[in-house]
Coordinates of C-alpha atoms and ligand atoms in Angstrom, one line a residue:
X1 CA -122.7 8.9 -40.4
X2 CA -124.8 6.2 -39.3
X3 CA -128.0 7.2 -37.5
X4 CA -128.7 4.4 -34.3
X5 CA -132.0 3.2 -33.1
X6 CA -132.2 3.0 -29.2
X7 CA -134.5 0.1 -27.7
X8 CA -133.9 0.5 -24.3
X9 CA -133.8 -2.5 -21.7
X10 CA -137.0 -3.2 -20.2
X11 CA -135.9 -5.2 -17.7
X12 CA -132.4 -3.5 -16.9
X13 CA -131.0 -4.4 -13.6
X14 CA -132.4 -2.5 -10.3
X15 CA -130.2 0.0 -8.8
X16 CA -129.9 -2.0 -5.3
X17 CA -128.8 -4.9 -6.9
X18 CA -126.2 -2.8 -8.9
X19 CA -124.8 -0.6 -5.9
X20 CA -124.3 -3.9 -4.0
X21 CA -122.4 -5.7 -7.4
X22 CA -120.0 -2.1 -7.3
X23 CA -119.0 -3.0 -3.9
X24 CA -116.6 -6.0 -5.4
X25 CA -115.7 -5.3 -8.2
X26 CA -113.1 -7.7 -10.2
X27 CA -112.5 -7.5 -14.1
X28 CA -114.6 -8.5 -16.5
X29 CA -117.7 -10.2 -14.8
X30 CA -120.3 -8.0 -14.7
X31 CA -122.2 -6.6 -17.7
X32 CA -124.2 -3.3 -18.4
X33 CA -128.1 -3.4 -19.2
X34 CA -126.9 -2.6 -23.3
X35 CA -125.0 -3.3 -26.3
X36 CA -124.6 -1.4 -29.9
X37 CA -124.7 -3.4 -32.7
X38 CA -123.8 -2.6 -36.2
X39 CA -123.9 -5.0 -39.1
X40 CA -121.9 -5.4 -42.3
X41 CA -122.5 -7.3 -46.0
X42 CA -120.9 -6.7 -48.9
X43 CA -124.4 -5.7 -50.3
X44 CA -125.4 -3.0 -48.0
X45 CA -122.2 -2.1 -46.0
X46 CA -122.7 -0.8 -42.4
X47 CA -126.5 -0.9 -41.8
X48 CA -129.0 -1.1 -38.5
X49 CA -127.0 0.0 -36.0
X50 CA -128.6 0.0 -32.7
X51 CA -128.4 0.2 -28.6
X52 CA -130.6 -2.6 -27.4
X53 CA -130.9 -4.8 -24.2
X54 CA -127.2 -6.8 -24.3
X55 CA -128.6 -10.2 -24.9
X56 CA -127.5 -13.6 -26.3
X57 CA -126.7 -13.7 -30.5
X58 CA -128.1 -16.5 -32.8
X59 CA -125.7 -17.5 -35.0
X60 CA -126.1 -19.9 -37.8
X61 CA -123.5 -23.2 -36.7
X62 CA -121.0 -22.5 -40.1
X63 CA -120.5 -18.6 -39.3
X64 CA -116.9 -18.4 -40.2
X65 CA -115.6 -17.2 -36.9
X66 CA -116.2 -20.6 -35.5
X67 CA -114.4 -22.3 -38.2
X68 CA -111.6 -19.6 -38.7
X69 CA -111.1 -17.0 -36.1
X70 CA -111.7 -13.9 -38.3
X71 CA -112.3 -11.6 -35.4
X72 CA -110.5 -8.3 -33.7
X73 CA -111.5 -6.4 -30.6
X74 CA -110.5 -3.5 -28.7
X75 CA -110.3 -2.5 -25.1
X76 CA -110.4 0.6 -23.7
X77 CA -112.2 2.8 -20.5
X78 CA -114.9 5.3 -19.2
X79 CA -113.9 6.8 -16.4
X80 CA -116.1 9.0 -13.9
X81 CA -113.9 12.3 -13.4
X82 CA -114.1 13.7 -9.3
X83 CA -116.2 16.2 -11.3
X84 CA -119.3 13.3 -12.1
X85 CA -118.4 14.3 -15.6
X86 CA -117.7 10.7 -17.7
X87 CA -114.7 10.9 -20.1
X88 CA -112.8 8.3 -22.6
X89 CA -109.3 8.3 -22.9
X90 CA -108.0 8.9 -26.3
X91 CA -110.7 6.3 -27.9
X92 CA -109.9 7.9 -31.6
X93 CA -106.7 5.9 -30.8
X94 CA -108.9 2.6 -30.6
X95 CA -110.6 3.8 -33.4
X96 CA -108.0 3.6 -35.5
X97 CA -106.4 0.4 -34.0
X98 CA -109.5 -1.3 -34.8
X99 CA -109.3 -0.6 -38.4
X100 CA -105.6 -1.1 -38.4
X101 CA -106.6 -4.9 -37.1
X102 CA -109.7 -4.6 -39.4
X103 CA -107.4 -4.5 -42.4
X104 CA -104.4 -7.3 -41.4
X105 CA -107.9 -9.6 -41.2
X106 CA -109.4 -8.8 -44.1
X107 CA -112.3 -7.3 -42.9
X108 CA -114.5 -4.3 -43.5
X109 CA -113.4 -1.2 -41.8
X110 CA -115.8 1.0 -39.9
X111 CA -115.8 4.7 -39.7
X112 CA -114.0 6.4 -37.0
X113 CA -117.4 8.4 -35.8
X114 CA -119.3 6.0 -36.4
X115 CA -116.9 3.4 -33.9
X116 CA -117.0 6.4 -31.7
X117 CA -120.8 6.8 -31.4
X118 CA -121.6 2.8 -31.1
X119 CA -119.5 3.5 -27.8
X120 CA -121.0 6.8 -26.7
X121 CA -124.8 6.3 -27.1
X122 CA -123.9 2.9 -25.2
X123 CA -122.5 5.4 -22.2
X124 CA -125.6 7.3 -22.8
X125 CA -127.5 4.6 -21.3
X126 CA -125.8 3.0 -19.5
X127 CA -124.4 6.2 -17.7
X128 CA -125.5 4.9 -14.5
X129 CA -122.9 1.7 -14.8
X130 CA -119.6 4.3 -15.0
X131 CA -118.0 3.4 -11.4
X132 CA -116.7 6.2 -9.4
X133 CA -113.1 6.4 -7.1
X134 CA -111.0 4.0 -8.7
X135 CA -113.1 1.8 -10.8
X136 CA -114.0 2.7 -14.2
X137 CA -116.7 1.4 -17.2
X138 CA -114.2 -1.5 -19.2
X139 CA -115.7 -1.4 -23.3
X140 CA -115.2 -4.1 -25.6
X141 CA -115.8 -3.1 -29.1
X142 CA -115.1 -6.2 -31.4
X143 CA -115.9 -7.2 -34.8
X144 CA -116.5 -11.4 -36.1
X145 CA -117.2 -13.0 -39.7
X146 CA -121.1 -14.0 -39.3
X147 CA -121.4 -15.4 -42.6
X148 CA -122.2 -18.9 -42.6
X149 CA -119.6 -20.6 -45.0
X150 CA -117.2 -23.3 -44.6
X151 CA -115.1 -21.8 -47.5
X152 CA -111.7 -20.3 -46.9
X153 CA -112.2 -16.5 -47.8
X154 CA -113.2 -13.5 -45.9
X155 CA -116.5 -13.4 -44.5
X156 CA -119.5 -11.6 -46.6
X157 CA -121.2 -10.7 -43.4
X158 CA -119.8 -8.9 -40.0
X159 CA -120.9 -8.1 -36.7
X160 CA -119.7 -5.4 -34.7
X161 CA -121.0 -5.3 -31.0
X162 CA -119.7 -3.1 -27.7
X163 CA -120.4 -4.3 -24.7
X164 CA -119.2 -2.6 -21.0
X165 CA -118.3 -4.0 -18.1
X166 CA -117.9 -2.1 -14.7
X167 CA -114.3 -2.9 -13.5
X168 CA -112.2 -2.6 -10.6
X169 CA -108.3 -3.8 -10.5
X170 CA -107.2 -6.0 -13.6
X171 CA -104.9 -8.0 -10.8
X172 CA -106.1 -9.7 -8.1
X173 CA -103.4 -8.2 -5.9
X174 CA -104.4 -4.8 -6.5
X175 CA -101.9 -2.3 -6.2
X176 CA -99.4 -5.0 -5.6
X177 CA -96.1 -5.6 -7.6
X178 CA -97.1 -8.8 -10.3
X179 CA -95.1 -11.7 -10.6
X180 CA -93.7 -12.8 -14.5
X181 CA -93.3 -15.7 -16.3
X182 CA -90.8 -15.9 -19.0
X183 CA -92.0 -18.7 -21.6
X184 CA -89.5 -19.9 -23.6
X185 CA -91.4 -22.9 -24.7
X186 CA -94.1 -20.8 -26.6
X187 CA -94.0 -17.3 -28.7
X188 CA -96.8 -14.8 -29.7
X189 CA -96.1 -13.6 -33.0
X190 CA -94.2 -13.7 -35.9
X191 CA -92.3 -11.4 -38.4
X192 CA -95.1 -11.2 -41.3
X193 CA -97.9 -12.5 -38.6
X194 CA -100.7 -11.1 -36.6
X195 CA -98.9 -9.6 -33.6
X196 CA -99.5 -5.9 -34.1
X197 CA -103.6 -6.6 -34.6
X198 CA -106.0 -7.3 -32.1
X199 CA -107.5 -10.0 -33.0
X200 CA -108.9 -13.4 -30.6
X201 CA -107.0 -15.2 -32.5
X202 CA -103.7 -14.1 -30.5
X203 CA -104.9 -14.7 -27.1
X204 CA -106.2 -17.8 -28.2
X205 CA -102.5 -18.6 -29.0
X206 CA -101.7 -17.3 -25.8
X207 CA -103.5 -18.9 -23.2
X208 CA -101.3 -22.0 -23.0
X209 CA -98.2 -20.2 -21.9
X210 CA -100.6 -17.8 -19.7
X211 CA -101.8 -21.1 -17.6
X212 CA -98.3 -22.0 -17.6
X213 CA -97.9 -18.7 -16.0
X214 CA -100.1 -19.5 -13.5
X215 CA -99.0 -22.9 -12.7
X216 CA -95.4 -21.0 -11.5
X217 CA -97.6 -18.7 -9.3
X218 CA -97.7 -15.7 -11.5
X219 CA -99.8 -13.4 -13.0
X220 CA -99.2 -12.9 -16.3
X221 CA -96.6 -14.4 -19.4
X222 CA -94.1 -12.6 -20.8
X223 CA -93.1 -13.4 -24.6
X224 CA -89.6 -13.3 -26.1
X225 CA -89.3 -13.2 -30.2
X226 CA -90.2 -16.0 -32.5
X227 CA -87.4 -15.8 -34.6
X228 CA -84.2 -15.8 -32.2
X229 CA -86.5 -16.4 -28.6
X230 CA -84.3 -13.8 -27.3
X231 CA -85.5 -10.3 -27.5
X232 CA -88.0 -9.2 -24.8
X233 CA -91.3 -8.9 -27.1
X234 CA -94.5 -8.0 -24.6
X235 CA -96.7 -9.7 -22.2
X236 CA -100.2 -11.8 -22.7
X237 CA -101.9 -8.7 -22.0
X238 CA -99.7 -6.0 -21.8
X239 CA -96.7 -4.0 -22.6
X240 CA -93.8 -3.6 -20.7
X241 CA -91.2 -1.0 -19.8
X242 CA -87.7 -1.4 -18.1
X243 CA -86.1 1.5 -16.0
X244 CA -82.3 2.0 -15.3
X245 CA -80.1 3.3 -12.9
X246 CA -79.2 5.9 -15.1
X247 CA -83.5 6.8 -14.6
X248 CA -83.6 6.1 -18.6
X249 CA -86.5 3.8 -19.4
X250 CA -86.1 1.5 -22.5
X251 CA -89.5 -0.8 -24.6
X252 CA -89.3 -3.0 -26.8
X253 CA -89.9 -1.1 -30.6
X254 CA -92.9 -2.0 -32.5
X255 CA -93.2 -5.0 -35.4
X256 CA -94.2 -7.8 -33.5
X257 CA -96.0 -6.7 -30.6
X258 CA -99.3 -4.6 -29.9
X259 CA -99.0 -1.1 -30.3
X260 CA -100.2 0.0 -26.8
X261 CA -101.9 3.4 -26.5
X262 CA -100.9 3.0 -22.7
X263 CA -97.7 2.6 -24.1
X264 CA -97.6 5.3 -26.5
X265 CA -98.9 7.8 -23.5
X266 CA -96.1 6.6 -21.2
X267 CA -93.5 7.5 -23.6
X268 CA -95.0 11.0 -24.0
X269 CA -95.7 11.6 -20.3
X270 CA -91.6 10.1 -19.6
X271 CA -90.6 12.7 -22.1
X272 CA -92.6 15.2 -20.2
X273 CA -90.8 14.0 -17.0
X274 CA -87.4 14.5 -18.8
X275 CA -86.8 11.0 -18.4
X276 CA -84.8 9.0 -21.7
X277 CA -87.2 6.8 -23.2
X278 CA -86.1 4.2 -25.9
X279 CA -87.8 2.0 -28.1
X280 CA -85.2 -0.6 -28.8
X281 CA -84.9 -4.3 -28.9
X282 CA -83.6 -4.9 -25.2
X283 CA -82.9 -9.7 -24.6
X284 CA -83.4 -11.4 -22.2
X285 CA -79.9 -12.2 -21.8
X286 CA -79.4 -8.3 -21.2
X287 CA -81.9 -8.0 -18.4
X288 CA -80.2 -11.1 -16.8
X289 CA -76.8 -9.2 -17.1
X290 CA -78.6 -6.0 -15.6
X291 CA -80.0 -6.9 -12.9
X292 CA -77.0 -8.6 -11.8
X293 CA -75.2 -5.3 -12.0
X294 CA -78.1 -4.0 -10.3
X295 CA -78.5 -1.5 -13.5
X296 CA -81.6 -2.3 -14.0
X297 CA -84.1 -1.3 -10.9
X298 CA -87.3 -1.3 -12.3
X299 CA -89.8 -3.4 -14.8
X300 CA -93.9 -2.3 -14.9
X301 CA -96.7 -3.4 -17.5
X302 CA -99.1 -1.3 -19.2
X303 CA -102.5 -1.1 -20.9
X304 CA -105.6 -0.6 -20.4
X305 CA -107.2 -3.2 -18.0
X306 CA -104.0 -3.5 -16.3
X307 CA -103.3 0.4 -16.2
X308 CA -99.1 0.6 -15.1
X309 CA -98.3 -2.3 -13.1
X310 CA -94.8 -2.8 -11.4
X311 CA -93.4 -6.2 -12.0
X312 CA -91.6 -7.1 -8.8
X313 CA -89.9 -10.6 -10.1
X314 CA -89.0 -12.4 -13.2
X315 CA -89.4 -16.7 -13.0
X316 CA -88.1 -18.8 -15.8
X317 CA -87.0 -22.3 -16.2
X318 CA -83.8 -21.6 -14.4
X319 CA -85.4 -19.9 -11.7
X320 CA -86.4 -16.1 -10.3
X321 CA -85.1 -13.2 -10.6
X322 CA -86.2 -10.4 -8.3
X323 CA -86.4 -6.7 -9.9
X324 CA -84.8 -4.3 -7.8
X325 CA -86.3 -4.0 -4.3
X326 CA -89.1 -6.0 -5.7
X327 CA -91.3 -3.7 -4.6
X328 CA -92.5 -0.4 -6.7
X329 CA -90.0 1.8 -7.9
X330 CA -90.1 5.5 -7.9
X331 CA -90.3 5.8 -11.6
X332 CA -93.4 3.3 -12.4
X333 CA -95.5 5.3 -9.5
X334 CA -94.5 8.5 -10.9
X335 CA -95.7 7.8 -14.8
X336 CA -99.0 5.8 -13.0
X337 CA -99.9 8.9 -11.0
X338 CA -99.3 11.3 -14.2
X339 CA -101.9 8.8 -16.3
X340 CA -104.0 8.4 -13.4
X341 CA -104.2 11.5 -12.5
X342 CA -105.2 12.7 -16.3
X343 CA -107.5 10.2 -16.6
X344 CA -109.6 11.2 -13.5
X345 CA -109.2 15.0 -14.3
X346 CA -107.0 15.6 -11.4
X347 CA -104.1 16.6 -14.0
X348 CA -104.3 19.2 -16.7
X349 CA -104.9 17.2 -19.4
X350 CA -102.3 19.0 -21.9
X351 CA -102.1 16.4 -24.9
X352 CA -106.1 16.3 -25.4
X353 CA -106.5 12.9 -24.1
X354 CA -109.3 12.9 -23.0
X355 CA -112.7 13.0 -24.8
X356 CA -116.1 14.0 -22.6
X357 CA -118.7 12.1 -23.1
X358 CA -122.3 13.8 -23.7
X359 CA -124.5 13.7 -20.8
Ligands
PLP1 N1 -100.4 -5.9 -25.6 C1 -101.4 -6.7 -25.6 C2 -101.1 -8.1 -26.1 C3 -102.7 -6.3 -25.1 O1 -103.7 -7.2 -25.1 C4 -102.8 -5.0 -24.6 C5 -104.1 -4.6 -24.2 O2 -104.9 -4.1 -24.9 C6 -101.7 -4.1 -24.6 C7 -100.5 -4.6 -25.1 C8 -101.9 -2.7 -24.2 O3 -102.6 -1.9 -25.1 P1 -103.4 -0.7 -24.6 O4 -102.5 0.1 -23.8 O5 -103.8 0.0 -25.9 O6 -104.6 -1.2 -23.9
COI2 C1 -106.9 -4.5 -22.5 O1 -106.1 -4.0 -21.7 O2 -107.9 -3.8 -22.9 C2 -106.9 -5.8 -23.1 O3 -107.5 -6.1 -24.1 C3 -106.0 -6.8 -22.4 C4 -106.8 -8.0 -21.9 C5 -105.8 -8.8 -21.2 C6 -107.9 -7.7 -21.0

């Protein structure tokens, strides 16, 4: 196991001047006092890991991840539990997502402990930058190709950084139901392609269709299949889930799309709620048909920044489509309190999901 050298901050921000930045918080703005860093070469594999004061890299102008994308991340939270204790939530499940996405990119894969620790000894000090109530401590492990070489191979030289950033509601809205747009100009991912990984390179790919999104007034894209651009794939950001009549819930299977671990946790607390879950391919087409029936009566996205959101209305070329009262449905509150609730220890936490951070 790697052994990390801790240079703390000398200039970390005052506590005022925090306490008054936690009184707004948004996604993704505001930075804690640290960063670990651990580097990779095909010489000396993972060597000089550290916590140090989060500052600016210098990068020589030809490192590969400028030239060729070769870069993953993950995303996952800290939460402060109503008893002050601070807690992950399931982050051997990044851990091994990240070397999943390590391996479709041809890079070096880093031990499970020692991904775990970058992220803890970070929380150990920046403890004081875990939000309480409903906010929570957003990390961003990620991995890019430092070497600087203009050939076409994988890098000889990675970087792998974490950096945390105190977060309130990924949506703007809040609590409110988010507004979808369906592109059917642009797709994510391809049989054989990069869906399933984490990498930049995805959302780069993404952010055309996202403004697009934005341009029809809502919040985030949804992507249908590249092969037939009919089957309901996932969002920009996000997975989704579709809820029936019937109370069965139906997501999209895995191939193309990201395997959530928000995902993954709402199918096992559904099944603990004896409600039907199925992974199957589910078009576009279909949902068109269902909500005309009014079978379908609920839609939410999930993940991590987002957390469960309901989806309260479809737009696409031909026009909207409102999902059941348009407001949120009994079944989306009911999985977001159960994950809510675990992850703020105010449920009993009967999988093991959470991990506690040392103090
Ligand atoms: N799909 C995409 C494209 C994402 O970026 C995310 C967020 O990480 C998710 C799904 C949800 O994954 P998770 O629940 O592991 O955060
Ligand atoms: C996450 O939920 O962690 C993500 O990476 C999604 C991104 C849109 C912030």
């Amino acid at each position: 196991m790697l052994q990390f050298e801790i240079v703390r901050n000398s200039s970390p921000m005052s506590e005022a001047v925090r306490a008054k930045a936690f009184e707004n918080l948004g996604f993704g703005t505001l930075f804690s006092d640290h960063m670990s860093v651990i580097q990779w070469s095909t010489d000396k594999g993972w060597h000089s890991a550290r916590v140090t004061a989060r500052a600016p890299f210098s990068l020589d102008p030809a490192s590969s991840v400028f030239h060729y994308a070769q870069e993953i991340f993950e995303g996952m939270k800290a939460y402060r539990a109503a008893d002050g204790q601070i807690v992950l939530f399931r982050p051997e499940e990044n851990a091994r997502r990240f070397n999943t996405s390590a391996r479709r990119l041809a890079m070096p894969e880093l031990p499970e402990e020692d991904f775990i620790a970058a992220i803890e000894k970070l929380i150990g000090l920046d403890s004081a930058w875990v939000p309480g109530g409903e906010g929570s401590l957003y990390l961003r492990p990620f991995m890019f190709a430092s070497e600087a070489f203009l050939g076409v191979r994988p890098s000889r030289e990675y970087i792998f950084c974490v950096i945390a950033s105190p977060v309130g509601p990924y949506f703007k809205g809040g609590a409110k139901p988010v507004r979808i747009w369906v592109s059917q100009d642009y797709t994510r991912a391809a049989v054989g392609g990069t869906g399933a990984a984490k990498c930049g390179g995805n959302y780069a790919a993404s952010l055309l269709a996202q403004a697009e999104a934005t341009t029809h007034g809502c919040d985030q894209v949804l992507f249908l299949d590249a092969t037939e651009r009919k089957w309901i794939e996932e969002l920009g950001g996000m997975n989704i889930f579709f809820v029936f009549k019937d109370g069965s819930i139906i997501t999209p299977p895995l191939g193309t799309i990201l395997p959530g671990i928000t995902r993954n946790s709402i199918m096992t607390l559904a099944n603990d709620s004896n409600i039907a879950v199925h992974e199957r391919a589910y078009s576009f087409g279909e949902l068109q048909a269902d909500l005309s029936s009014d079978r379908l009566v609920e839609a939410f996205a999930c993940g991590t920044a987002a957390v469960v959101a309901g989806i309260g209305e479809l737009t696409h070329g031909g026009g909207s489509l409102k999902i059941g009262t348009g407001e949120i449905g009994p079944v989306t509150k009911l999985l977001r309190e159960k994950l809510i609730g675990i992850q703020r220890k105010e449920l009993t936490d009967k999988h093991g999901w959470l991990r506690r951070v040392p103090a």
